[in-house]
Tab-separated table of C-alpha atoms in Angstrom:
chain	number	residue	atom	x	y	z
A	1	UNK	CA	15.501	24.790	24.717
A	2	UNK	CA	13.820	21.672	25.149
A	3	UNK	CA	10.468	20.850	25.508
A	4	UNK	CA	8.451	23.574	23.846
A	5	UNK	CA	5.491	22.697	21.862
A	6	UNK	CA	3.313	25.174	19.369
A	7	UNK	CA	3.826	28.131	17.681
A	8	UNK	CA	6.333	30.159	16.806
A	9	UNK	CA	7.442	32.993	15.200
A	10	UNK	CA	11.167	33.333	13.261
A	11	UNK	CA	13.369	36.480	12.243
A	12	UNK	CA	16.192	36.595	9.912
A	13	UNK	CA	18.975	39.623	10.034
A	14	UNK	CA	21.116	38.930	6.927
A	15	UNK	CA	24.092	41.187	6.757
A	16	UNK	CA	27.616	41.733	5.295
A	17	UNK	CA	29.178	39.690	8.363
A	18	UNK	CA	26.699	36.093	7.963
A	19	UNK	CA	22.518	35.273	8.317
A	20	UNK	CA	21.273	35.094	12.156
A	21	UNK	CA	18.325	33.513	12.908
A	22	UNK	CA	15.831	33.810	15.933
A	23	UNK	CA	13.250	31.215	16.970
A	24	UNK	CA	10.589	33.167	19.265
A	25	UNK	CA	7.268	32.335	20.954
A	26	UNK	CA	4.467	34.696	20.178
A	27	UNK	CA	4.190	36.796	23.070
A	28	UNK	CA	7.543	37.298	24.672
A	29	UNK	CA	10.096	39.374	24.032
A	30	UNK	CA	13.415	37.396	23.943
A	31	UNK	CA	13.935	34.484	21.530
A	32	UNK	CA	13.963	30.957	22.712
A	33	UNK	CA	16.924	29.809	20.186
A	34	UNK	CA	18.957	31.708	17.735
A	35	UNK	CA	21.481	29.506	15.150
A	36	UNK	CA	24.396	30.954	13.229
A	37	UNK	CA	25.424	30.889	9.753
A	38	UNK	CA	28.659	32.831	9.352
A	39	UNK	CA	29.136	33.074	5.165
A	40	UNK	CA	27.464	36.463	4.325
A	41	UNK	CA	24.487	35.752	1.331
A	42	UNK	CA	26.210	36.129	-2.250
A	43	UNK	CA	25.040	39.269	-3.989
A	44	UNK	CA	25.260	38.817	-7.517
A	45	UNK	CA	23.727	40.038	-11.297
A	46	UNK	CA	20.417	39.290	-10.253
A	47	UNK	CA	20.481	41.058	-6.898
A	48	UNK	CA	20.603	39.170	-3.481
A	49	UNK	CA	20.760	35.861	-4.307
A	50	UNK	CA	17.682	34.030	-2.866
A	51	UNK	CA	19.097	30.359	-3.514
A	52	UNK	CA	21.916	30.859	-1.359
A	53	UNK	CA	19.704	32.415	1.538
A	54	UNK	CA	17.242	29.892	1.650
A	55	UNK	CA	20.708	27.027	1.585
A	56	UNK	CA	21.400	28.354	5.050
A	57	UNK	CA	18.007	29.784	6.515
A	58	UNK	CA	15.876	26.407	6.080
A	59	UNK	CA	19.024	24.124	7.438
A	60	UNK	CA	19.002	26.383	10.829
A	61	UNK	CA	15.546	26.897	11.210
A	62	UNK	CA	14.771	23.428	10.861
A	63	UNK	CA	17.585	22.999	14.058
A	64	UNK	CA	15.946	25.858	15.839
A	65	UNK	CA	12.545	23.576	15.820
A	66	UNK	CA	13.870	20.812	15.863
A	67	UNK	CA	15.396	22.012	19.192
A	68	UNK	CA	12.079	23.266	20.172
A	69	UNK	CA	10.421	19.970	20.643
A	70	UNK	CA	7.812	17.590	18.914
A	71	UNK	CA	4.972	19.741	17.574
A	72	UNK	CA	7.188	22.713	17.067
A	73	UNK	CA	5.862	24.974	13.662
A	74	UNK	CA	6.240	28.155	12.570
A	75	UNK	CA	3.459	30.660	11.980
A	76	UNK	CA	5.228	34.455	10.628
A	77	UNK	CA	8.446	34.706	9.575
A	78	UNK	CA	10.098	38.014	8.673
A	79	UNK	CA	13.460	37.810	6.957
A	80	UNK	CA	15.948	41.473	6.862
A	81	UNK	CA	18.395	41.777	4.632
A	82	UNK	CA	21.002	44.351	4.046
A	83	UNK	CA	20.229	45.794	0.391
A	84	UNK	CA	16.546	44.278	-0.468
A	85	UNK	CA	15.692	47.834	-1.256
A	86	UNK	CA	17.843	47.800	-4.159
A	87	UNK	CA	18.753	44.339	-4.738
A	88	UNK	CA	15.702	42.268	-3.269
A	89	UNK	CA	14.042	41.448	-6.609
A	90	UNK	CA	14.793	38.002	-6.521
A	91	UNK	CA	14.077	37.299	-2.795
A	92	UNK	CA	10.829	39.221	-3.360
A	93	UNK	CA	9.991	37.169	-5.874
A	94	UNK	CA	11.041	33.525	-4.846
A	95	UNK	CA	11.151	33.357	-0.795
A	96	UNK	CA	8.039	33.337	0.582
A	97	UNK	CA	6.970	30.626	-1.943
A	98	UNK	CA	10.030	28.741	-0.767
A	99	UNK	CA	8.682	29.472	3.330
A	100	UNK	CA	5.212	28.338	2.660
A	101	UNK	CA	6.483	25.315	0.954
A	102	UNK	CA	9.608	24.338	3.272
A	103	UNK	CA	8.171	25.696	6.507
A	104	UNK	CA	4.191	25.578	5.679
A	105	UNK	CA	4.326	29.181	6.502
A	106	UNK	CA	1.327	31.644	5.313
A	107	UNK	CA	2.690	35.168	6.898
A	108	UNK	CA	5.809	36.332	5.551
A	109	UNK	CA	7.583	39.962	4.882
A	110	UNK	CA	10.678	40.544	3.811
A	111	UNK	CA	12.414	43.906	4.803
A	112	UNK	CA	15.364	46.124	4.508
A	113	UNK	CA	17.501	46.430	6.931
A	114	UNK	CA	17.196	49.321	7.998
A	115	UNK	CA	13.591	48.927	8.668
A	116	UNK	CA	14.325	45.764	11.225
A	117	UNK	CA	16.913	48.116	12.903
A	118	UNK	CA	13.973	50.788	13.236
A	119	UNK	CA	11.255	48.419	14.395
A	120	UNK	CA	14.542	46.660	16.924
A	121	UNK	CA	15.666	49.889	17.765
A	122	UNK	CA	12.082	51.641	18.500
A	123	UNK	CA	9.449	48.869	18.143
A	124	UNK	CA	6.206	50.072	16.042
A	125	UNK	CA	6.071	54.026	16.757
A	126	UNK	CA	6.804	56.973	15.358
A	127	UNK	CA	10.396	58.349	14.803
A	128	UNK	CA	13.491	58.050	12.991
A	129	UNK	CA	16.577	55.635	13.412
A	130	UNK	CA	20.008	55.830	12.360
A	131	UNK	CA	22.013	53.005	11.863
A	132	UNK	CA	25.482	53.481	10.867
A	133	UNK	CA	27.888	50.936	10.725
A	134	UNK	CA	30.327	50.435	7.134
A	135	UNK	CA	27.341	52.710	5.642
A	136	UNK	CA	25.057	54.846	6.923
A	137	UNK	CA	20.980	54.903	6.329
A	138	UNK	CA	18.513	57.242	7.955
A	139	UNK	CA	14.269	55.598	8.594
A	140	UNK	CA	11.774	57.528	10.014
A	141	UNK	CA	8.083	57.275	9.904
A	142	UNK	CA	5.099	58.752	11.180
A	143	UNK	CA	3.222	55.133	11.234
A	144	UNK	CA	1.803	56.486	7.530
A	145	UNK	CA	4.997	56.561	5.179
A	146	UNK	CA	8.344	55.821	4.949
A	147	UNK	CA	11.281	58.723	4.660
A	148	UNK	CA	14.727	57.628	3.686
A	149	UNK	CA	17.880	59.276	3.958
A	150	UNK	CA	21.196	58.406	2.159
A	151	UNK	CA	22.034	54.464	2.195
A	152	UNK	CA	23.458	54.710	-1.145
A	153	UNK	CA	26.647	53.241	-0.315
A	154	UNK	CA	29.965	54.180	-0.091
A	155	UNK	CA	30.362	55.146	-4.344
A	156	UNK	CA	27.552	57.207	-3.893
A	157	UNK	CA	26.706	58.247	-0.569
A	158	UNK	CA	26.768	56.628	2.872
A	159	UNK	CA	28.416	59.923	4.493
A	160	UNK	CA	29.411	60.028	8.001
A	161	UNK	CA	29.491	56.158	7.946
A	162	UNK	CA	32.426	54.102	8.854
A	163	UNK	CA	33.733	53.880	5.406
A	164	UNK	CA	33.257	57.056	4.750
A	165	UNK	CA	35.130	58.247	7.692
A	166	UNK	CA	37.893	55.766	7.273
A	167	UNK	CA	38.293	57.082	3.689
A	168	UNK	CA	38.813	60.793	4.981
A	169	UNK	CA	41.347	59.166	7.752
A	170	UNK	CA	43.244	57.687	4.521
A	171	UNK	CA	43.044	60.742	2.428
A	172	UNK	CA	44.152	63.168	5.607
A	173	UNK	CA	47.102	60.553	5.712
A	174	UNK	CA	47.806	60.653	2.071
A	175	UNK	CA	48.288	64.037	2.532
A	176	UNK	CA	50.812	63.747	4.994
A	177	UNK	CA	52.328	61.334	2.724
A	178	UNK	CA	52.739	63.877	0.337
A	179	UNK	CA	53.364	66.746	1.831
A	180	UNK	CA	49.935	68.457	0.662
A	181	UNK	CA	47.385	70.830	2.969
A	182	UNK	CA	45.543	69.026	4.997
A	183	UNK	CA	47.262	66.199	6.310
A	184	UNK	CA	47.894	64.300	9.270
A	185	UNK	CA	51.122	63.261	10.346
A	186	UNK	CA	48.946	60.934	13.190
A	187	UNK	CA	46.793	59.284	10.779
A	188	UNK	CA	49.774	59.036	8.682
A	189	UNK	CA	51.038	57.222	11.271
A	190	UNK	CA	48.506	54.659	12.106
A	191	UNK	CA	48.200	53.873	8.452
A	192	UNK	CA	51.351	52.762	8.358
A	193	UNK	CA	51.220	50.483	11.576
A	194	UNK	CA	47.789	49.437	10.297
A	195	UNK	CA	48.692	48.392	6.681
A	196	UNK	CA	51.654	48.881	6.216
A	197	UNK	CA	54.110	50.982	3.983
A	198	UNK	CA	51.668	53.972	2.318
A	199	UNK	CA	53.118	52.798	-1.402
A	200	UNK	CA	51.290	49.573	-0.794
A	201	UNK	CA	48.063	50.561	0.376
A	202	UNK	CA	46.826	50.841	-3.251
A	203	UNK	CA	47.762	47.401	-4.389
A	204	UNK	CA	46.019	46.284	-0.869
A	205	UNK	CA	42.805	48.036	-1.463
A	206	UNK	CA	41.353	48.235	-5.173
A	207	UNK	CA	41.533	44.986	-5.891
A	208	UNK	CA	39.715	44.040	-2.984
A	209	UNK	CA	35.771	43.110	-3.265
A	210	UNK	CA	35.036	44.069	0.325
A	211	UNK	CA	36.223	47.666	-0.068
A	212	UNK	CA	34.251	49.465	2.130
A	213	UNK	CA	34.835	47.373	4.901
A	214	UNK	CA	38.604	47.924	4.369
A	215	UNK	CA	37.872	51.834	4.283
A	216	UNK	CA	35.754	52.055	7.454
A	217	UNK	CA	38.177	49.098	9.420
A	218	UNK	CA	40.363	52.665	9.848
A	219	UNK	CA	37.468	54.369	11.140
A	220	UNK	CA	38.312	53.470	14.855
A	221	UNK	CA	41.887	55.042	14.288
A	222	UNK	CA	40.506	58.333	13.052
A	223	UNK	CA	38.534	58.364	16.561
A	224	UNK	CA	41.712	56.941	18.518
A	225	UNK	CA	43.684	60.162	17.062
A	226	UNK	CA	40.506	62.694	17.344
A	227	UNK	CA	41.601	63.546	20.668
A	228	UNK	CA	44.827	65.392	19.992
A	229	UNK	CA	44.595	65.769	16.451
A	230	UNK	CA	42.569	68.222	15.062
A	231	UNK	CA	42.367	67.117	11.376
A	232	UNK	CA	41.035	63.628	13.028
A	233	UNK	CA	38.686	65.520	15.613
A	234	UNK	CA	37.571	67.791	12.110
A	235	UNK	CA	36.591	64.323	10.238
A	236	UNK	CA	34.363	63.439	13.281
A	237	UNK	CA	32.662	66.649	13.062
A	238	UNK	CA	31.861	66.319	9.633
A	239	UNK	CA	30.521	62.926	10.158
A	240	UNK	CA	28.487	64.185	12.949
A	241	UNK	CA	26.450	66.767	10.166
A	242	UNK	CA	25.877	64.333	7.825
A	243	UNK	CA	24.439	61.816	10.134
A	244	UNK	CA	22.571	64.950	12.124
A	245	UNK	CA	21.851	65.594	8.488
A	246	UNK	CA	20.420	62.184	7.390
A	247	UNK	CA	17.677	62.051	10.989
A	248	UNK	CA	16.881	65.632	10.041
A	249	UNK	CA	15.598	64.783	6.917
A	250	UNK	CA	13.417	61.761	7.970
A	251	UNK	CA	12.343	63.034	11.367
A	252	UNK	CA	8.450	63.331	11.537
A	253	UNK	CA	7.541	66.248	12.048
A	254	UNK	CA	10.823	67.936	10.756
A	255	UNK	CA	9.197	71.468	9.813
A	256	UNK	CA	8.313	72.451	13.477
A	257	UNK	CA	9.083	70.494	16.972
A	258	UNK	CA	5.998	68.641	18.125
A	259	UNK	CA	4.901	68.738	21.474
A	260	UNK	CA	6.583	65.424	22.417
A	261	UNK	CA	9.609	65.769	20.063
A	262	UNK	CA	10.659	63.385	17.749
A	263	UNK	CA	12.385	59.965	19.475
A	264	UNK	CA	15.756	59.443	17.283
A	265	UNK	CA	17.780	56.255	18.056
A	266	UNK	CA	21.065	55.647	17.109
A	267	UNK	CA	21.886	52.186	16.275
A	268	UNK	CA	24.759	50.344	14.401
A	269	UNK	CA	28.808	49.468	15.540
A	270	UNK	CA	29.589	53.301	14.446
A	271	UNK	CA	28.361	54.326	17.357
A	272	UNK	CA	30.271	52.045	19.511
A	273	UNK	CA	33.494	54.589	18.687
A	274	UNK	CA	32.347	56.341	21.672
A	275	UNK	CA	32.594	59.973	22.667
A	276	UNK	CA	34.971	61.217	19.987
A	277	UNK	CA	31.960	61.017	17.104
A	278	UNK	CA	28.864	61.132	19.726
A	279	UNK	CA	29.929	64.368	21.353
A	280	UNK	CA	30.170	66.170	18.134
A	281	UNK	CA	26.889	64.195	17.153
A	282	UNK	CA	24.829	65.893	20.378
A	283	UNK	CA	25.484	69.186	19.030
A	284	UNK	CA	24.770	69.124	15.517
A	285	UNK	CA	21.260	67.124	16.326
A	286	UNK	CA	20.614	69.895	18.703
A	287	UNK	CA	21.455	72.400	15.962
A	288	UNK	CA	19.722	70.695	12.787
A	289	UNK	CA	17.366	68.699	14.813
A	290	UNK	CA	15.640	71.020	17.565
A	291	UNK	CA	13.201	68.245	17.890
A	292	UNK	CA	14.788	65.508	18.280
A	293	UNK	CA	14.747	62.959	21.563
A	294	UNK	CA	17.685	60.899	21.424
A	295	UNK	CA	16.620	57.597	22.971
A	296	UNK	CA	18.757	54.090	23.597
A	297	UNK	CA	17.997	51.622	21.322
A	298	UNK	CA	16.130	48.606	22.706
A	299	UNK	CA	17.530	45.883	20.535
A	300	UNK	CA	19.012	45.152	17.456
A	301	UNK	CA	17.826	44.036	13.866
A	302	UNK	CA	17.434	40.488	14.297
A	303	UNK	CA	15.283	41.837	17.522
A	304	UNK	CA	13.578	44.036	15.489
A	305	UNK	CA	12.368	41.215	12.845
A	306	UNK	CA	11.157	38.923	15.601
A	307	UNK	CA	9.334	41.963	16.616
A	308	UNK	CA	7.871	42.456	13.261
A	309	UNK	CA	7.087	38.631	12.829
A	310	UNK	CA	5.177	38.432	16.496
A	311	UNK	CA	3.330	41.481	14.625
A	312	UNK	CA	2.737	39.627	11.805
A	313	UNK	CA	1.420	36.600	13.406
A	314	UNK	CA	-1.065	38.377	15.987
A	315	UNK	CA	-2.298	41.819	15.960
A	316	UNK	CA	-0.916	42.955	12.686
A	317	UNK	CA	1.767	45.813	11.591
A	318	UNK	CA	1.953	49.485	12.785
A	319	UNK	CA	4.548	50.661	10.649
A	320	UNK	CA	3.374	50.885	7.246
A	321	UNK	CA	3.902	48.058	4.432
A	322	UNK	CA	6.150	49.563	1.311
A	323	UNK	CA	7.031	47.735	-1.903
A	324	UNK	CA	10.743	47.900	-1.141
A	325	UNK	CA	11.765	48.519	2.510
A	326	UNK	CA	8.978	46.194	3.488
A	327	UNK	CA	6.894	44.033	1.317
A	328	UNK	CA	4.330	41.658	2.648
A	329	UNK	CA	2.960	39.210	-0.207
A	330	UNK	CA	-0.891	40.247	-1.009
A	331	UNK	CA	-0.254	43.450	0.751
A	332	UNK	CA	2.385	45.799	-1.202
């Protein structure tokens, strides 16, 4: 990337596994650099901590145009981050001071995560998004309002999402364990080749801070064993309503099928487990969903914020502004 003079726009995707950030020009489609940071954004009393995002976003984007060539400048930056809807306060309140100050930046809007997954999974139109991963969150809108299903994590929601399902694996195994209804001598198994000796798996788990992602790393063993196990195969299923669940509830449109149907995209490593959860998943949408159109997604949330950023920075935003899932200074 050498070279390249002007403007350009920047996204952020800030997650539970690092920041990534995307340099892009304002009319094409595939960034021109992307940079790295691998140490997830401390969450702490106060919410996300903005300090500690802007330590590693300004660094890289500074590379990015520095990379870009002499002239190089920013003109829309939109920044996702996993939990601004709940825990954003701070970032809302101290980043895009710190942009237009750092960066000279003027267009800024910070969004929830699940909102860059929409607008990466199905641009700026109408329809609903799933993205599932450790949790599980449900977007839709009809280009007017927001509708939000679950995201609540794993304490107090997040069904049919990795942890979730890794949790039921662990339980079924328990049960085995035990000798109780319900278990699974398979799952049973793999815990043990997984972690270890069952009387252990306590100690290993609640004092660990990164909990879910524990629960929901045995997610991909409860789909390995779905095949010939049927208490395995019966977790999928139930994953498969909730998350049929979730899109019903946020699907525009959801009291009658529309003439077009309603384009639902699935998005998020959960659905990388393959046909043991998606099979399952095709019928239930049918069943709760009538009007669904399951579509690929085109990209993926730090796509989707460069997306919203080239919005930002030329003909303005479809989707609709919103206090939490996606503020824009002097807008929401």
């Amino acid at each position: 990337m050498t070279g390249a003079r002007g403007s350009f726009v920047l996204g952020v995707d800030s997650g539970g596994s690092g920041l990534r950030v995307a340099l892009g020009s304002p009319d094409a489609t595939h960034p021109v650099g992307t940079d790295v940071c691998a140490e997830p954004v401390r969450t702490g009393p106060a919410g996300i901590d903005a300090g500690h995002l802007l330590e590693q976003l300004l660094p890289a984007a500074r590379r990015l145009l520095e990379r870009a060539g002499p002239g190089a400048s920013v003109s829309a930056v939109v920044v996702g981050a996993a939990g601004m809807a709940t825990l954003g306060d701070q970032l809302r309140a101290e980043v895009p001071a710190a942009l237009a100050e750092a960066l000279g930046v003027r267009r800024v809007a910070l969004a929830a995560d699940a909102v860059t997954a929409y607008a990466g999974a199905l641009g700026q139109r109408p329809g609903a998004v799933v993205a599932g991963g450790t949790g599980m969150i449900a977007l839709g809108t009809d280009l007017r309002t927001w509708r939000r299903a679950d995201g609540w994590g794993h304490l107090l929601g997040d069904s049919g999402g990795g942890a979730w399902i890794g949790r039921a694996g662990l339980d079924a195994a328990m049960r085995a364990h035990d000798g109780r209804r319900g278990g699974s001598p398979a799952l049973l198994e793999r815990l043990e080749a997984v972690f270890g000796p069952v009387t252990g798996l306590p100690g290993l788990l609640y004092p660990r801070t990164d909990r879910p992602a524990l629960l929901a790393s045995f997610a991909p063993e409860v789909a390995a064993c779905a095949l010939d196990d049927q208490v395995a195969a019966g977790i999928l299923r139930g994953a498969a309503a909730h998350i049929a669940e979730a899109a019903a509830s946020v699907c525009p449109g959801a009291a009658g099928p529309g003439p077009d149907g309603c384009e639902v995209a699935l998005t998020g490593g959960l659905f990388r487990m393959g046909e043991p959860l998606l099979a399952p998943l095709r019928g239930e949408l049918a069943e709760q969903v009538p009007q669904a159109r399951v579509v690929p997604a085109a990209g993926d949330p730090l796509h989707g914020a460069l997306e919203l950023a080239r919005a930002l920075a030329g003909p303005g935003l479809r989707i609709p502004p919103h206090p939490r899932l996606l503020f824009v200074p002097g807008v929401t």
